[in-house]
Coordinates of C-alpha atoms in Angstrom, one line a residue:
M26 CA -0.1 -0.1 -0.1
A27 CA 1.5 3.2 -0.9
R28 CA 2.4 5.8 1.6
I29 CA 0.1 9.0 2.0
A30 CA 1.3 12.3 2.2
L31 CA -0.8 15.7 2.9
I32 CA -0.1 18.9 1.3
T33 CA -2.3 22.2 2.8
G34 CA -2.1 25.0 -0.1
A35 CA -1.7 21.8 -2.6
S36 CA -4.1 23.8 -5.4
R37 CA -1.6 25.4 -7.3
G38 CA 2.2 27.1 -7.3
I39 CA 4.8 25.6 -4.7
G40 CA 2.3 23.1 -3.5
R41 CA 1.0 21.8 -6.8
A42 CA 4.4 21.3 -7.8
I43 CA 5.1 19.7 -4.4
A44 CA 1.7 17.3 -4.8
L45 CA 2.8 16.2 -8.2
K46 CA 6.2 15.2 -7.6
L47 CA 5.8 13.0 -4.4
A48 CA 2.8 11.2 -6.1
Q49 CA 5.8 10.8 -8.9
D50 CA 7.8 9.4 -5.3
G51 CA 4.9 7.0 -5.1
F52 CA 2.7 8.7 -2.7
S53 CA -1.3 8.6 -2.5
I54 CA -2.1 12.5 -2.2
W55 CA -4.4 14.0 0.1
A56 CA -4.2 17.5 -1.7
N57 CA -5.9 20.2 0.5
Y58 CA -7.6 22.9 -0.5
A59 CA -9.3 26.3 1.1
T60 CA -10.8 27.9 -2.0
G61 CA -9.6 26.7 -5.1
K62 CA -11.5 23.8 -5.2
E63 CA -11.5 23.2 -9.3
A64 CA -8.0 23.5 -9.0
A65 CA -7.8 20.7 -6.4
E66 CA -9.9 18.5 -8.4
S67 CA -8.0 19.2 -11.5
L68 CA -4.4 18.3 -10.0
C69 CA -6.2 15.3 -8.2
R70 CA -7.4 14.3 -12.2
E71 CA -3.6 14.8 -13.5
I72 CA -2.3 12.8 -10.4
V73 CA -4.7 9.9 -11.3
D74 CA -4.2 9.8 -14.8
L75 CA -0.3 9.7 -14.4
G76 CA -1.4 6.1 -12.7
G77 CA -1.1 8.0 -9.0
A78 CA -3.9 8.2 -6.7
A79 CA -4.8 11.7 -4.7
I80 CA -8.0 12.6 -3.5
P81 CA -8.9 16.2 -2.5
V82 CA -9.6 17.4 0.6
G83 CA -11.4 20.8 1.5
F84 CA -11.0 23.0 4.9
S85 CA -9.2 26.0 6.2
V86 CA -6.0 25.4 7.8
R87 CA -7.4 28.5 10.1
D88 CA -10.7 26.6 11.0
S89 CA -9.2 23.9 13.6
K90 CA -12.9 22.2 13.6
S91 CA -12.9 22.2 10.4
V92 CA -9.3 20.6 9.8
R93 CA -10.5 17.9 12.5
E94 CA -13.6 16.8 10.9
S95 CA -11.8 17.0 7.5
L96 CA -8.6 15.0 8.3
E97 CA -9.9 12.7 11.8
P98 CA -12.3 10.2 9.2
L99 CA -9.1 9.9 6.8
I100 CA -6.9 8.7 9.3
E101 CA -9.5 6.4 10.9
K102 CA -10.0 4.9 7.2
H103 CA -6.5 5.0 6.0
G104 CA -4.2 5.9 8.7
P105 CA -2.4 8.8 9.4
P106 CA -0.4 10.3 6.2
H107 CA 3.5 9.3 6.3
V108 CA 3.9 12.8 5.2
I109 CA 2.6 16.6 6.2
V110 CA 3.5 19.4 3.8
S111 CA 2.7 22.9 6.0
N112 CA 2.8 25.1 2.6
A113 CA -0.8 26.7 2.9
G114 CA 0.1 30.2 3.4
I115 CA -0.9 33.7 2.6
T116 CA 0.6 37.4 2.2
K117 CA -0.6 40.7 3.2
D118 CA 2.4 43.2 3.2
G119 CA 2.2 46.6 4.4
L120 CA 4.3 48.7 7.1
L121 CA 3.8 47.5 10.4
A122 CA 2.7 51.0 11.6
M123 CA 0.1 51.1 8.8
M124 CA -1.0 47.4 9.3
S125 CA -4.6 46.4 11.0
D126 CA -5.4 43.3 13.0
E127 CA -6.5 41.5 10.5
E128 CA -3.5 41.6 8.2
W129 CA -1.9 40.5 11.2
S130 CA -4.0 37.7 12.6
S131 CA -5.3 36.3 9.5
V132 CA -1.2 35.9 8.1
I133 CA -0.4 34.6 11.4
E134 CA -3.2 32.2 11.7
T135 CA -2.9 30.6 8.1
N136 CA 0.8 30.4 8.0
L137 CA 1.2 29.6 11.4
T138 CA -1.6 28.4 13.7
G139 CA -2.2 26.3 10.5
F140 CA 0.4 24.2 10.6
F141 CA -0.6 23.6 14.5
N142 CA -3.9 22.7 13.6
V143 CA -3.1 20.1 10.9
T144 CA 0.2 18.8 12.3
R145 CA -1.9 17.9 15.7
V146 CA -4.7 16.1 14.4
C147 CA -1.9 14.2 11.9
I148 CA 0.8 13.4 14.6
R149 CA -0.6 11.6 17.3
E150 CA -1.2 8.4 15.2
M151 CA 2.3 8.9 13.4
L152 CA 3.7 8.4 16.8
R153 CA 2.2 5.2 17.4
K154 CA 3.3 4.2 14.1
R155 CA 6.9 4.9 15.0
A156 CA 7.7 6.5 11.3
G157 CA 6.7 10.2 9.5
R158 CA 8.0 13.6 7.7
V159 CA 6.9 16.6 9.1
I160 CA 7.7 19.4 6.2
A161 CA 7.1 23.1 6.5
I162 CA 7.1 25.4 4.0
S163 CA 8.9 28.6 5.4
S164 CA 10.6 31.6 3.3
L165 CA 13.9 33.6 3.2
S166 CA 11.7 36.2 4.6
G167 CA 11.4 34.1 8.0
E168 CA 14.9 33.7 8.1
A169 CA 16.2 37.0 7.3
G170 CA 13.3 39.2 7.7
N171 CA 11.7 41.6 5.0
A172 CA 10.6 45.5 5.0
G173 CA 7.0 45.4 4.7
Q174 CA 6.4 41.9 5.4
V175 CA 6.4 42.0 9.4
N176 CA 3.7 39.9 9.7
Y177 CA 4.7 37.4 7.1
A178 CA 8.3 36.9 8.7
A179 CA 6.6 36.1 11.8
S180 CA 4.7 33.7 10.6
K181 CA 7.3 31.9 8.7
A182 CA 10.2 32.7 11.3
G183 CA 7.8 30.9 13.7
L184 CA 7.8 27.7 11.6
I185 CA 11.3 27.6 11.9
G186 CA 11.1 27.7 15.5
A187 CA 8.1 25.6 16.0
C188 CA 9.8 22.8 13.6
K189 CA 13.4 22.6 15.8
A190 CA 11.0 22.1 18.5
L191 CA 9.1 19.4 17.5
A192 CA 12.0 17.9 15.9
K193 CA 13.0 17.4 19.5
E194 CA 10.1 16.4 20.9
V195 CA 9.5 13.5 18.1
A196 CA 13.0 12.0 17.1
K197 CA 12.7 8.7 19.5
R198 CA 9.6 7.9 17.4
N199 CA 11.4 8.1 14.0
I200 CA 10.0 11.0 13.1
T201 CA 11.8 13.6 11.1
V202 CA 10.9 17.5 11.0
N203 CA 12.5 20.0 8.7
V204 CA 11.6 23.3 6.9
V205 CA 12.2 24.3 3.3
A206 CA 13.0 28.0 3.2
P207 CA 12.3 29.3 -0.9
G208 CA 13.4 32.3 -2.3
F209 CA 11.8 34.0 -5.2
I210 CA 9.9 31.5 -6.7
E211 CA 7.8 31.9 -10.0
T212 CA 4.7 31.2 -8.5
D213 CA 1.2 33.5 -8.5
M214 CA 2.3 35.7 -5.3
V215 CA 5.6 37.1 -7.0
K216 CA 3.6 38.0 -10.3
E217 CA 3.1 41.8 -9.3
L218 CA 6.6 42.4 -7.8
P219 CA 9.1 44.2 -10.0
K220 CA 11.2 41.3 -11.0
D221 CA 13.5 42.9 -13.8
E222 CA 14.9 44.7 -10.2
L223 CA 14.5 41.8 -7.6
V224 CA 16.5 39.3 -9.9
K225 CA 19.7 41.2 -9.9
Q226 CA 19.6 40.7 -5.6
V227 CA 19.9 36.9 -7.0
P228 CA 23.4 35.4 -7.4
L229 CA 21.8 32.7 -9.9
L230 CA 20.4 36.1 -11.7
R231 CA 16.6 34.3 -11.9
F232 CA 14.0 33.4 -10.0
G233 CA 13.6 29.8 -8.7
K234 CA 11.0 27.0 -10.3
P235 CA 8.3 25.5 -7.9
E236 CA 9.2 22.1 -9.0
E237 CA 13.0 23.1 -7.2
V238 CA 11.3 23.5 -4.2
A239 CA 9.3 20.2 -4.9
A240 CA 12.8 18.3 -5.0
A241 CA 13.7 20.1 -1.6
V242 CA 10.6 18.3 -0.5
S243 CA 10.9 15.3 -2.3
F244 CA 14.4 14.5 -0.7
L245 CA 13.2 15.3 2.8
A246 CA 10.1 12.8 2.4
S247 CA 12.6 10.2 1.3
D248 CA 14.3 7.1 3.7
A249 CA 17.1 8.8 1.9
A250 CA 17.2 11.8 4.6
G251 CA 16.0 9.7 7.5
Y252 CA 19.2 11.3 9.4
I253 CA 18.4 14.9 8.8
T254 CA 15.6 16.9 11.3
G255 CA 15.4 20.1 13.1
N256 CA 17.1 21.8 10.0
V257 CA 16.3 24.5 7.4
L258 CA 17.0 23.8 3.7
S259 CA 16.9 27.3 1.9
V260 CA 15.8 27.2 -1.8
N261 CA 17.0 30.6 -2.9
G262 CA 19.9 30.9 -5.4
V263 CA 22.1 32.1 -2.8
M264 CA 20.4 35.3 -2.1
Y265 CA 20.0 36.9 1.4
M266 CA 18.3 39.7 2.2

């Protein structure tokens, strides 16, 4: 039986690339979406057409009740995922002095509390099975900070701290916990940015591809990475703000 990989925010961008790559690696995919139902269903059809297995799973990672109601029946029926990829995330950029309560809380609740909500539901059964991989998608902003992204940087830096702590909690049960921190990646999230100027800050002189982030996740999800835990793998073209 194929092992299961749960990817949050799987309907587009980096999440979609991760889902396709892990399906190629032989995982059955639980493709989470919050609003992109059609895109998630299309992704799952593509995976099935390629000979894999995938189902769309709709819930908002911010809503702990919805997370439980969606995942607990799946875990009871199929067992826990072997891999959790916490990829769901949003940005609401702006200077801290002008930031609203909602702009702060919505980013923290989605990017950081969402990791807590999803991982908490799955981790107990993973501990019983004594196996698993937890992988969070952070950001260069979470490593180095970025003006105009205090909320986003806080959420992504929080993921790094949470994963380092969780790695120590679950290591004895053969569960690894790691972080992938992308820089500028060619997705909808960067479409409005001044690419021609920003690319000059990247020593490799280009933005990354979602598939390159997916390759990093694939490695950390593999048996070959069994002795790597509590680490941050940066995928940013050696760019440091």
